[in-house]
Short mmCIF file of C-alpha atoms and ligand atoms in Angstrom, two decimals:
data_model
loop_
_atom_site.label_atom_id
_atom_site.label_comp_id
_atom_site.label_asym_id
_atom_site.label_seq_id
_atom_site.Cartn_x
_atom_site.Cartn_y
_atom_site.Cartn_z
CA UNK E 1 6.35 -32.02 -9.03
CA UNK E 2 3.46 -30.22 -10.65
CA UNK E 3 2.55 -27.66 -13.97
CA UNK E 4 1.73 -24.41 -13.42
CA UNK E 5 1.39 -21.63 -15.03
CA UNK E 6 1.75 -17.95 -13.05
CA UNK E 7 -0.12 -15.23 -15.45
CA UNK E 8 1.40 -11.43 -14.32
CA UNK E 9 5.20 -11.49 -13.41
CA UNK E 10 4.77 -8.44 -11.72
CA UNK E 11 5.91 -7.84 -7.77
CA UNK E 12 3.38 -10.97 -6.47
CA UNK E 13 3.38 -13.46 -10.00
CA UNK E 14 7.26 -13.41 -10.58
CA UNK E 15 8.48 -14.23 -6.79
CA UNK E 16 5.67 -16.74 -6.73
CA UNK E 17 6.25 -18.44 -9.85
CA UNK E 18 9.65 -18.35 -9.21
CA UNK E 19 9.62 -19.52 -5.21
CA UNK E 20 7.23 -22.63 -6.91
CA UNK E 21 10.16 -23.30 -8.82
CA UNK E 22 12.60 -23.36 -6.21
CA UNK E 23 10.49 -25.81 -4.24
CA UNK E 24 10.56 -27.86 -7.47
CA UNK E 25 7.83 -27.64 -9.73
CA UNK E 26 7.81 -26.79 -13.74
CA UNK E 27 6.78 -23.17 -13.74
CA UNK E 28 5.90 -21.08 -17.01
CA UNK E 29 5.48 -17.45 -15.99
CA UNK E 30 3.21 -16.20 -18.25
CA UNK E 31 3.29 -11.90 -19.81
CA UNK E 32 1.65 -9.75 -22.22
CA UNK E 33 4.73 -7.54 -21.79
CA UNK E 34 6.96 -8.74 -24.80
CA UNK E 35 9.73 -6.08 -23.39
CA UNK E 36 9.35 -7.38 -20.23
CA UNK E 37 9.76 -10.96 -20.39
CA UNK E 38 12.36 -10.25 -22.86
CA UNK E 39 14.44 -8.16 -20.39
CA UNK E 40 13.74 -11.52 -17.32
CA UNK E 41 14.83 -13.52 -20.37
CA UNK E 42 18.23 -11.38 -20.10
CA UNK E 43 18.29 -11.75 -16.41
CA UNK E 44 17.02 -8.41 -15.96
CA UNK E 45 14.16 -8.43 -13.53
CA UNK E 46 11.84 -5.76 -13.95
CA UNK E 47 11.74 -5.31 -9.76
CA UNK E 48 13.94 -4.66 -6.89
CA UNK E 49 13.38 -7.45 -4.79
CA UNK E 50 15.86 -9.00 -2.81
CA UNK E 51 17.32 -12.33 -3.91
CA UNK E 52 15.18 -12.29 -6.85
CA UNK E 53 17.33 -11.96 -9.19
CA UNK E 54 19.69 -14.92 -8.09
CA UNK E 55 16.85 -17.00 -7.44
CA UNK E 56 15.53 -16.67 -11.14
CA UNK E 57 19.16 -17.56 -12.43
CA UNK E 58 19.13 -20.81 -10.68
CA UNK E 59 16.00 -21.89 -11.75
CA UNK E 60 15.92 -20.79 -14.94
CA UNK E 61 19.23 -22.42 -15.16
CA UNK E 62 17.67 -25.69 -14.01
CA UNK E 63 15.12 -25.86 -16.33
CA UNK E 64 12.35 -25.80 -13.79
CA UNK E 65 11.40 -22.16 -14.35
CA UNK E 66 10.68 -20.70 -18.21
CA UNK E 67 8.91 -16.79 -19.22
CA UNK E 68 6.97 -16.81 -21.92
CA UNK E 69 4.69 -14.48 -23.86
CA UNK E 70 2.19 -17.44 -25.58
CA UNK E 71 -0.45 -18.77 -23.30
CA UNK E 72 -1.10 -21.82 -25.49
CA UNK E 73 2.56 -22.53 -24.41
CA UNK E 74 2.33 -21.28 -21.40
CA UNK E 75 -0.97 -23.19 -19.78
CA UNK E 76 0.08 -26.53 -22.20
CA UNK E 77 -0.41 -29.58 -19.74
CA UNK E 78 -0.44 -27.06 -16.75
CA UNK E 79 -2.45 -28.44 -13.81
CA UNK E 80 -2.83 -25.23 -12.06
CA UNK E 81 -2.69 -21.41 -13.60
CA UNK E 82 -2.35 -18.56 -11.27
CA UNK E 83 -3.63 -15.53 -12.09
CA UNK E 84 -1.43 -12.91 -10.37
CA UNK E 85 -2.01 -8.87 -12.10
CA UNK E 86 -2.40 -6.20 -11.33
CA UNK E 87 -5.83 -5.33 -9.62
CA UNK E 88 -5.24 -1.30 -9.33
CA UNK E 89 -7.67 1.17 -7.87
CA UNK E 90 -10.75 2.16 -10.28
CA UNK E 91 -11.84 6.22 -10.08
CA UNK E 92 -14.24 5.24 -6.72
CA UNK E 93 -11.23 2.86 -5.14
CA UNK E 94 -13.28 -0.37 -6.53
CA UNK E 95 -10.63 -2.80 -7.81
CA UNK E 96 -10.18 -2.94 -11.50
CA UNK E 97 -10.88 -6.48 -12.78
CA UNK E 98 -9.99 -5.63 -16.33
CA UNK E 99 -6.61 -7.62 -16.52
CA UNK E 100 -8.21 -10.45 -14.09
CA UNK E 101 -10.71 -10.85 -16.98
CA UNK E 102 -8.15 -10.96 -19.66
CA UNK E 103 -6.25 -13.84 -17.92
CA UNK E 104 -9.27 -15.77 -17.27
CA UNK E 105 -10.51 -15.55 -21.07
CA UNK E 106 -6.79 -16.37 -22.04
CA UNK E 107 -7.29 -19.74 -19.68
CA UNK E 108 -10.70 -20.39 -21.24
CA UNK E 109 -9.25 -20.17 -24.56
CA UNK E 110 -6.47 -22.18 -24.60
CA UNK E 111 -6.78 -24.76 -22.16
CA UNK E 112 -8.89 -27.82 -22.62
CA UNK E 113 -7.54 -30.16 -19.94
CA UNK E 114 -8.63 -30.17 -16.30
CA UNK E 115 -6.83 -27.11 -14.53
CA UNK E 116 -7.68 -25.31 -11.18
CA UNK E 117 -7.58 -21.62 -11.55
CA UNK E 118 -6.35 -19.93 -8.65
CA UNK E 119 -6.65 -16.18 -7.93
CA UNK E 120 -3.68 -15.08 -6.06
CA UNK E 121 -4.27 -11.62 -6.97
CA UNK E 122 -6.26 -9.16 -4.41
CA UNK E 123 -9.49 -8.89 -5.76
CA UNK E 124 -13.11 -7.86 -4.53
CA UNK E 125 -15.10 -10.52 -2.78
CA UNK E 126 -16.73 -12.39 -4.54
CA UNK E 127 -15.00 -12.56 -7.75
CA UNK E 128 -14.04 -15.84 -7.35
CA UNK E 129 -17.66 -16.51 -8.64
CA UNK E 130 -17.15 -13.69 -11.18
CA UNK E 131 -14.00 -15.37 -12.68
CA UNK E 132 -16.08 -18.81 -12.77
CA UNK E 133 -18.66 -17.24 -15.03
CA UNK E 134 -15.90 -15.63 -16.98
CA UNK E 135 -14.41 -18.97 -18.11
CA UNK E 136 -17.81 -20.39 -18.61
CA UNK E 137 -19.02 -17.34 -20.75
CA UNK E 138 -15.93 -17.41 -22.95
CA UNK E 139 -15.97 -21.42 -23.29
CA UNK E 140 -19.80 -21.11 -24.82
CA UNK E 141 -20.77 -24.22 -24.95
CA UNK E 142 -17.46 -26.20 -25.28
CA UNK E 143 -17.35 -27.63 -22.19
CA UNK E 144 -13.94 -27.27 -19.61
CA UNK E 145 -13.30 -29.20 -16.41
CA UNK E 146 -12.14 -26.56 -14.26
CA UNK E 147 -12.59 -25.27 -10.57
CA UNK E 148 -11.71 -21.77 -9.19
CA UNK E 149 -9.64 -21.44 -6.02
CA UNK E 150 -8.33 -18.26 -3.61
CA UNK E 151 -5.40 -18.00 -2.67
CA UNK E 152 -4.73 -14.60 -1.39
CA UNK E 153 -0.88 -13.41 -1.58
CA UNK E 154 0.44 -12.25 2.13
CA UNK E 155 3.83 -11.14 0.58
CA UNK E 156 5.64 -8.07 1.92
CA UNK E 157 7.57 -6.12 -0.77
CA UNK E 158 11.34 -6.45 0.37
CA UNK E 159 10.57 -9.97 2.10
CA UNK E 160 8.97 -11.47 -0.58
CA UNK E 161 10.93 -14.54 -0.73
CA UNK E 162 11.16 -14.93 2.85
CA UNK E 163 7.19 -14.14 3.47
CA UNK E 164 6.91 -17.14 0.26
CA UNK E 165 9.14 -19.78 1.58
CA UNK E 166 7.93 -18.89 5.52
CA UNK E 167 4.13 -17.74 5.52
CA UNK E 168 2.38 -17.48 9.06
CA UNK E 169 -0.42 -19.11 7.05
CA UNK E 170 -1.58 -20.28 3.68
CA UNK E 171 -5.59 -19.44 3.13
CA UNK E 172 -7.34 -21.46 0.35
CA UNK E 173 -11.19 -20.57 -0.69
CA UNK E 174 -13.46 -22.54 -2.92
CA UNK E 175 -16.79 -24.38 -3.74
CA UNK E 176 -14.72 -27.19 -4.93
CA UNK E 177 -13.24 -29.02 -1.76
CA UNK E 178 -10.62 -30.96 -3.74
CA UNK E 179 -9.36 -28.16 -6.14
CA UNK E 180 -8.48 -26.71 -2.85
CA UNK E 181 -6.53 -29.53 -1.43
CA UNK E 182 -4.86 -30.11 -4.67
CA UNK E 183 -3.47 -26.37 -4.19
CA UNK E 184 -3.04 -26.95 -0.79
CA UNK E 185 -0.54 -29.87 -2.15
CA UNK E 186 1.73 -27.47 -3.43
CA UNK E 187 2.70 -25.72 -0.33
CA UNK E 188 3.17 -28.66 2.33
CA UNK E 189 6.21 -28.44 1.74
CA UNK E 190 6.09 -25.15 3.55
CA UNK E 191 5.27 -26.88 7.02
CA UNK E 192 2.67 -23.83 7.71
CA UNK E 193 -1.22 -23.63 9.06
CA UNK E 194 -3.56 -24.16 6.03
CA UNK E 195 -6.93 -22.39 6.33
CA UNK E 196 -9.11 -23.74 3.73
CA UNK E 197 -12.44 -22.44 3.41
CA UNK E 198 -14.84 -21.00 0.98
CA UNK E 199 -13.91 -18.50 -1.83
CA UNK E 200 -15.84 -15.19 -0.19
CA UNK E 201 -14.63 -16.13 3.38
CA UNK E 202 -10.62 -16.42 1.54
CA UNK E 203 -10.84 -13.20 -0.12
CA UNK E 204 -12.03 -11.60 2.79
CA UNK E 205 -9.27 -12.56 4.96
CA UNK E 206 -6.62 -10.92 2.26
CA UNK E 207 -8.77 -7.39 2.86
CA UNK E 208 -8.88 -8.18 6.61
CA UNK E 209 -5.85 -8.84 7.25
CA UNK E 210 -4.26 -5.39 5.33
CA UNK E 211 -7.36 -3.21 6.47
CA UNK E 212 -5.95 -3.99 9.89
CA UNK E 213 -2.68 -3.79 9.62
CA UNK E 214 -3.22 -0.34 8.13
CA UNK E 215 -5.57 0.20 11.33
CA UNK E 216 -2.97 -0.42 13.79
CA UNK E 217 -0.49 2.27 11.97
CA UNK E 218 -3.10 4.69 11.26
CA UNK E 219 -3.90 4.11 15.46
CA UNK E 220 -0.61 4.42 16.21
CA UNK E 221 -0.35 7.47 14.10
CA UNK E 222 -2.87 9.31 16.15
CA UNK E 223 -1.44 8.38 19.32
CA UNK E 224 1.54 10.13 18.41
CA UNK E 225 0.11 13.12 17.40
CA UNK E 226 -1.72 13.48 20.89
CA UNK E 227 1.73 12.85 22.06
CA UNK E 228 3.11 15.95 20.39
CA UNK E 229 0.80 17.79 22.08
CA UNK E 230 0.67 16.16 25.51
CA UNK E 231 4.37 15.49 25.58
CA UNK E 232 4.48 11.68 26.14
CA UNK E 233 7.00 9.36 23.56
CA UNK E 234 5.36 7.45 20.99
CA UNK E 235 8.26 5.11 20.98
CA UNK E 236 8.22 4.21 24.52
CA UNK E 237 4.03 3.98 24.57
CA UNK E 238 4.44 1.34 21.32
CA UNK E 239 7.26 -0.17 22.89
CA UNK E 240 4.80 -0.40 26.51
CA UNK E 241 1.90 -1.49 24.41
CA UNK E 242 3.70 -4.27 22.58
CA UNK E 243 4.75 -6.41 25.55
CA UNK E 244 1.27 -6.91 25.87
CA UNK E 245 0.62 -10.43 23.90
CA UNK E 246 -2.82 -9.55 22.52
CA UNK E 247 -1.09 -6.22 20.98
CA UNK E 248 2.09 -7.07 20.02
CA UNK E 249 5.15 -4.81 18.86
CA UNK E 250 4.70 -5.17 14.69
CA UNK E 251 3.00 -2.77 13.12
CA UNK E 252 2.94 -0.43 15.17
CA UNK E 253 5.75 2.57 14.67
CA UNK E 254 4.56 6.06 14.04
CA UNK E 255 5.60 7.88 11.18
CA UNK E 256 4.64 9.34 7.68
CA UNK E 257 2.09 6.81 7.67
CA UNK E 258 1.28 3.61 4.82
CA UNK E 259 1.53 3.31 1.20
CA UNK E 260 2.59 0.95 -1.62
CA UNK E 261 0.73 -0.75 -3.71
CA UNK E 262 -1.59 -2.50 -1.20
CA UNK E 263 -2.65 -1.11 1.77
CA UNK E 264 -3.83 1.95 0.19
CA UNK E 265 -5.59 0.05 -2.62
CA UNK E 266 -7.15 -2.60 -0.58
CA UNK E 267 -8.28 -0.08 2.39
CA UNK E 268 -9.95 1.81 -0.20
CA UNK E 269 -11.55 -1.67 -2.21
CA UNK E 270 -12.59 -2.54 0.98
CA UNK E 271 -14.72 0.56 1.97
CA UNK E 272 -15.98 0.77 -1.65
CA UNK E 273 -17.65 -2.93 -1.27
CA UNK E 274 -18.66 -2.05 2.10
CA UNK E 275 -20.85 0.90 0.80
CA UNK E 276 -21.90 -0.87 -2.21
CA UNK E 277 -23.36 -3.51 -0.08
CA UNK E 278 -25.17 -0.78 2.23
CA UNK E 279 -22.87 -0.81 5.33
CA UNK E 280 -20.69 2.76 6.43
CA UNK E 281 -17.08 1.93 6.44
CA UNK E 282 -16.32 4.38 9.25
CA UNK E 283 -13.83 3.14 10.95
CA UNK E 284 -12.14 2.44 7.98
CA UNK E 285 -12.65 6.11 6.27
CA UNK E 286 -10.70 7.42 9.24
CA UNK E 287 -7.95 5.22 8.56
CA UNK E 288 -7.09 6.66 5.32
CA UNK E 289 -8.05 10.56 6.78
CA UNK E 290 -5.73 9.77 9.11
CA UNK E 291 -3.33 8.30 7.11
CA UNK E 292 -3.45 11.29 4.38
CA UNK E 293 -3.24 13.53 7.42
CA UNK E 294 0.48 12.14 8.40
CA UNK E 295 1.92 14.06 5.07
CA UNK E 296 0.30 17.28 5.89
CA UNK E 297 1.83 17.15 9.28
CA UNK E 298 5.08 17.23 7.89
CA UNK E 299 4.01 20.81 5.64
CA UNK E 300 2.37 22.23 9.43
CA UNK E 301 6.12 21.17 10.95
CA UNK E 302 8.63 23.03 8.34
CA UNK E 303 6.17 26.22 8.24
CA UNK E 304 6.41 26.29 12.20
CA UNK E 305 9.97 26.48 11.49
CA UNK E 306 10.59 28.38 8.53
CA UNK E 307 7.29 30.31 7.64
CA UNK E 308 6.79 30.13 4.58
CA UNK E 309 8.19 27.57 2.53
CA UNK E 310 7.98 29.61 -0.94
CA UNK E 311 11.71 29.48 -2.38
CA UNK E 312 13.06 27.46 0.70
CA UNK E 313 15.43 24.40 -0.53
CA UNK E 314 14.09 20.92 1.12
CA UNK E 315 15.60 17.98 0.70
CA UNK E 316 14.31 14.75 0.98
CA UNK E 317 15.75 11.30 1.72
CA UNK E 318 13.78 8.25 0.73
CA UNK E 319 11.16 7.90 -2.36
CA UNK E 320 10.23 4.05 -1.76
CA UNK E 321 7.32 3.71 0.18
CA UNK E 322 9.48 2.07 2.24
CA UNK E 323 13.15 0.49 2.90
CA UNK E 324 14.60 -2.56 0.73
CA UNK E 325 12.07 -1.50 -2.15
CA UNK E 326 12.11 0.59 -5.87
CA UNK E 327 7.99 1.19 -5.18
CA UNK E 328 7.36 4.75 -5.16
CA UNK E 329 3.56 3.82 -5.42
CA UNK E 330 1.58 5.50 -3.02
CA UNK E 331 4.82 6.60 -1.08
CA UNK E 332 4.80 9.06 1.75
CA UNK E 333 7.44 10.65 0.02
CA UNK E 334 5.21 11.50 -3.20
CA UNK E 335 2.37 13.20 -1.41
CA UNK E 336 5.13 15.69 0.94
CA UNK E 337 6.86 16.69 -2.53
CA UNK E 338 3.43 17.30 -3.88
CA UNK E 339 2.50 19.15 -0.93
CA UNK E 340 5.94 21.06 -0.88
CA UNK E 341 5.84 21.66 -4.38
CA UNK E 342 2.28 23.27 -3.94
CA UNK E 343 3.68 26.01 -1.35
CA UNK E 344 6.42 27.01 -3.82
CA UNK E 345 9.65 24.95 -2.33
CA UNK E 346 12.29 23.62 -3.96
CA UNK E 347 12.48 20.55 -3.74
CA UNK E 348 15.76 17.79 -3.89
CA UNK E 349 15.53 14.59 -3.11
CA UNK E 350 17.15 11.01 -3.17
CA UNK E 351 16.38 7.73 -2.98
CA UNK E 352 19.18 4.10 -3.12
CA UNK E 353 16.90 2.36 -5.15
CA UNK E 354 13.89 4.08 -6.41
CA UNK E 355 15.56 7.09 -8.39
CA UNK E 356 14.60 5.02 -12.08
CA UNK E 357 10.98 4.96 -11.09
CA UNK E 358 11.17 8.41 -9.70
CA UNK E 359 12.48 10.00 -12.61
CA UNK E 360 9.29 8.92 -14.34
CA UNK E 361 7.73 10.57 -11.96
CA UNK E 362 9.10 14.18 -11.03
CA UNK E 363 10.23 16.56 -13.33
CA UNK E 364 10.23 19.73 -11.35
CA UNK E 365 12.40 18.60 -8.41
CA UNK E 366 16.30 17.88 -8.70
CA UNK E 367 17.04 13.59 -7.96
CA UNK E 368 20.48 13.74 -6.44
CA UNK E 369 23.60 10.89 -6.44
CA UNK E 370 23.47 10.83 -2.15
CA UNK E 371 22.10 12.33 0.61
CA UNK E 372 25.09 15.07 0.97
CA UNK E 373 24.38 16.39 -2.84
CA UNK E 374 20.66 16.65 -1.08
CA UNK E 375 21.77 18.14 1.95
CA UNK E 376 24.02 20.80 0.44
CA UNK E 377 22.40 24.13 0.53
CA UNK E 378 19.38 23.12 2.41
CA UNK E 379 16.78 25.17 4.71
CA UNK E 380 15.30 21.90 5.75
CA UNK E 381 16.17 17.87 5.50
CA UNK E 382 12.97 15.60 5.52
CA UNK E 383 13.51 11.65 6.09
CA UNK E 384 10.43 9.91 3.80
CA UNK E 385 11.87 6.06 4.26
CA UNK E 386 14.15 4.46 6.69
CA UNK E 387 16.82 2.90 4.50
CA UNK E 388 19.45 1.35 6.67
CA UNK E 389 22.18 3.59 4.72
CA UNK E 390 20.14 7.04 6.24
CA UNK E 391 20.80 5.18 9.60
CA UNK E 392 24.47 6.43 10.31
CA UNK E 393 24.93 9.68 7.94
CA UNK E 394 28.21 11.77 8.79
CA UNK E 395 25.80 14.71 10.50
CA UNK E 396 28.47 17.14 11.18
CA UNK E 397 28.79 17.27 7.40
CA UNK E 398 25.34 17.49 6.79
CA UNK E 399 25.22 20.53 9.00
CA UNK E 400 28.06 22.13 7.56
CA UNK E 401 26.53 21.89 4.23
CA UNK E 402 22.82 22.98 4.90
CA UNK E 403 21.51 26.82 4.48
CA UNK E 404 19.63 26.33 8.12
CA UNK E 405 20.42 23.11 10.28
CA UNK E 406 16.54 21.46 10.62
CA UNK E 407 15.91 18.08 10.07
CA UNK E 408 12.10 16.45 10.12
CA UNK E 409 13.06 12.75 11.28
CA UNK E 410 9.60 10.98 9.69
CA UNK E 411 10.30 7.49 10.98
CA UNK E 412 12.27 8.42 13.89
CA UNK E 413 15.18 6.96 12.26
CA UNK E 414 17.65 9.37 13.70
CA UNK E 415 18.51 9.90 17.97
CA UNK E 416 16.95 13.35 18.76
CA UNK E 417 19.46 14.10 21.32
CA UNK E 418 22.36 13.52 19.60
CA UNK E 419 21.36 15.70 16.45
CA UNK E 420 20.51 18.48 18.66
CA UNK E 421 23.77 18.74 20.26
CA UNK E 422 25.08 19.07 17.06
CA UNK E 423 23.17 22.20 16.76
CA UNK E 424 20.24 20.94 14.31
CA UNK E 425 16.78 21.83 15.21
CA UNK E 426 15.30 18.22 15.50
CA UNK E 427 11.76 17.52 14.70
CA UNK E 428 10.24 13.78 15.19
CA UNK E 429 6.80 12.19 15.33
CA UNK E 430 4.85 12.00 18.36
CA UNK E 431 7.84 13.15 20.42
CA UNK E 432 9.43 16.10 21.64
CA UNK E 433 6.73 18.42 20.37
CA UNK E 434 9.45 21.69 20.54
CA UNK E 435 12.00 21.30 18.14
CA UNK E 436 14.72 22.13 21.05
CA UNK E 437 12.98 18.71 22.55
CA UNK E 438 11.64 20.69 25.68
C1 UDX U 1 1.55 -5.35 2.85
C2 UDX U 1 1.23 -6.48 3.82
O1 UDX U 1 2.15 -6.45 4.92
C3 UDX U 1 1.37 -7.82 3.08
O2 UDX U 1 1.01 -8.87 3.97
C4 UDX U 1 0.43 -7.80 1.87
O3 UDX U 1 0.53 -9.01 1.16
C5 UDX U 1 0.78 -6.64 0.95
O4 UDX U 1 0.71 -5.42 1.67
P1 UDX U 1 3.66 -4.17 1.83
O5 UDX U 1 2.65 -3.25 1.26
O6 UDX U 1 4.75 -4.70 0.97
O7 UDX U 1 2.90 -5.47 2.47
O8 UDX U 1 4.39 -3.38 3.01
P2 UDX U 1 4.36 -3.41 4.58
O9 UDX U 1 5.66 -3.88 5.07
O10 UDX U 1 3.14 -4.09 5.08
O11 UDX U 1 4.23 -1.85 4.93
C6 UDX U 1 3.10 -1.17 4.42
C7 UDX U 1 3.26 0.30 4.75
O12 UDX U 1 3.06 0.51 6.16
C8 UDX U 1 4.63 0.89 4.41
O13 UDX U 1 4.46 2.17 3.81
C9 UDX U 1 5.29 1.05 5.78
O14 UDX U 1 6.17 2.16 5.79
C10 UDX U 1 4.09 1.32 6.67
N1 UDX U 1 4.29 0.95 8.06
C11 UDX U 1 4.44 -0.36 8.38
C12 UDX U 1 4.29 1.94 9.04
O15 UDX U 1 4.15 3.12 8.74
N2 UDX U 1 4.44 1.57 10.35
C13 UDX U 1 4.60 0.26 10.71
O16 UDX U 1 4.74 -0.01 11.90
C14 UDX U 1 4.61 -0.73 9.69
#
């Protein structure tokens, strides 16, 4: 059983704090946010995750797991603080360090017993070394036995707890061998490959790793438009491709394309310290053009079909960036509203889990109860995420209640064939091209 400390109970520092718990350490999750740990405090978890909740009310229950908002309290006799904020894009897509640098000073001043430091937030390489010469900075001349250690987060929002308590791999970076095995303690448990290596070499497998994952969907993205226009199936080419053991079937579905709160961060980070240390990212800057080029798509597909889309009602199902999430960061979803929005539609949408954060968001579009209330009066029906509850919609309904019958499937959710022997005009992504499916 060991101390730690997780500072940032956001999406990465409360599962991980939490999941340390479960596997039965003392964990103080550490917050600026007096309203926030507050509401966690009332069982109220500031995320949709699933099984969070439940897993915070056993362990808090327990005694294992604690949220405070006092880091003397919080890093007391801790052997190992976590810093897990935010690390959001700056104005050129460089990662802002701001609240890494606040955690790290809030270490420095009010720890003075050995502790490893461990950056489990995304950040730039190389700022292990930065965070190193934070603490030092802020100690002066008081001297602190520390050691800085990466640990990049692999978690997928919606899996969270799963991709914690099952990782494909746990990656470890430092200058200090033994901090690293003394993290690498904590997760044995775990029973998965443990890379450790050195601090730049760790934080560049975190960017690696997304920058390619978002590679393989942008790739798979631009397949399927030369599909549209050569009339081949996206879904059966993926499908053909995956069987092959070097390629794989993951990550690799066509649709509106990434978002959330990392790939499009961390592709961007990455091509910002590529050109800062004189290399051309170009591989890389076609990634995200063809990423941002997936929304537009959707704009060219309900003008083919309707003209112009000034006045036209279009609904939209999904906000999340994608299923079993409330993250509207980055979403698909927000850059087609925009887009629609921009040509003079208007615009309904909903969403099962997101429609608190969207409200924030939209003013000038209508947030519905269900996808019916969307559906009703509609010139055009737009699926932005592939919630399992879009999966089986009563269709005959749906028709009865739209203005014009067309539906722009962006994850190819929905059977083609099936729709369009109901009478909707049926378009997909990077398959039948004609909205008749010819
Ligand atoms: C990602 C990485 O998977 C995770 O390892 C890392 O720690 C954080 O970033 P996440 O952003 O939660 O996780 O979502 P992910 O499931 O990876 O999907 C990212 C985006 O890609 C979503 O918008 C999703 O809709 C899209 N996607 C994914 C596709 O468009 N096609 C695919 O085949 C897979």
């Amino acid at each position: 059983m060991s101390k730690i400390c997780v500072i940032g109970t956001g999406y990465v520092g409360l599962v991980t704090g939490t999941c340390f718990a479960d596997l039965g350490n003392r964990v103080v999750c550490l917050d600026v946010d007096e309203s926030r740990i507050s509401r966690i405090n009332d069982g109220v978890m500031p995320i949709y995750e699933p099984g969070l909740e439940q897993l915070v009310e056993q362990n808090v229950h327990s005694g294992r797991l604690t949220f405070s908002t006092n880091p003397q309290e919080a890093l007391a006799n801790a052997e190992f603080a976590f810093i897990a904020v935010g690390t959001p894009s700056g104005v050129d897509g460089e990662a802002d360090l701001q609240y890494v640098r606040s955690a790290a000073e809030s270490i420095a001043d009010n720890v003075d017993h050995p502790i490893v430091v461990i950056n489990k937030s995304t950040v730039p390489v190389g700022t292990g070394d930065w965070v190193t010469d934070v603490i030092k900075k802020r100690r002066g001349g008081t001297p602190l036995e520390f050691s800085v250690v990466s640990n990049p987060e692999f978690l997928r929002e919606g899996s969270a707890i799963n991709d914690f308590m099952n990782p494909d791999r746990v990656v470890l970076g430092s200058t200090n061998r033994e901090a690293a095995n003394q993290v690498a303690q904590l997760y044995l448990t775990l029973r998965c490959p443990i890379l450790v290596t050195d601090l730049r070499t760790a934080e560049m497998i975190k960017y690696a790793s997304n920058a390619f994952l978002a590679t393989r969907v942008s790739f798979i993205n631009e397949i399927a438009n030369m599909c549209e226009e050569l009339g081949a199936d996206v879904r059966e080419v993926s499908l053909g491709m995956g069987y092959d053991r070097r390629i794989g079937h993951a990550f690799l579905d066509a649709g509106l394309g990434w978002g959330g709160s990392c790939f499009p961060k961390d592709v961007k980070a990455l091509a910002h310290m590529a050109v800062l240390h004189g290399t051309h990212p170009q591989l890389l800057q076609a990634v995200m053009e063809i990423n941002r080029n997936q929304r537009r798509r959707v704009i060219f597909k309900l003008r083919k079909a309707l003209g112009s889309l000034n006045d036209k009602v279009v609904g939209v199902l999904g906000l999340s960036f994608k299923p079993n999430t409330d993250d509207i960061r980055e979403a698909p979803s927000l850059e087609v509203i925009h887009l629609l929005l921009n040509e003079g539609a208007i615009v309904k949408a909903y969403d099962p889990q997101a429609m608190e954060n969207a409200k924030a968001m939209f003013s000038r579009i209508t947030l519905c109860e269900n996808p019916y209330e969307v559906a009703d009066g509609a010139d055009a029906l737009v699926l932005a995420t592939e919630w399992n509850e879009f999966k089986q919609l009563d269709f005959e309904r749906i028709c009865q209640l739209m203005r014009r019958p067309l539906i722009l499937d962006g994850r190819n959710l929905w059977d083609a064939n099936a729709l369009r022997g109901m009478g909707f005009t049926y378009y997909g992504v990077g398959h039948s091209t004609q909205a008749n499916g010819e």
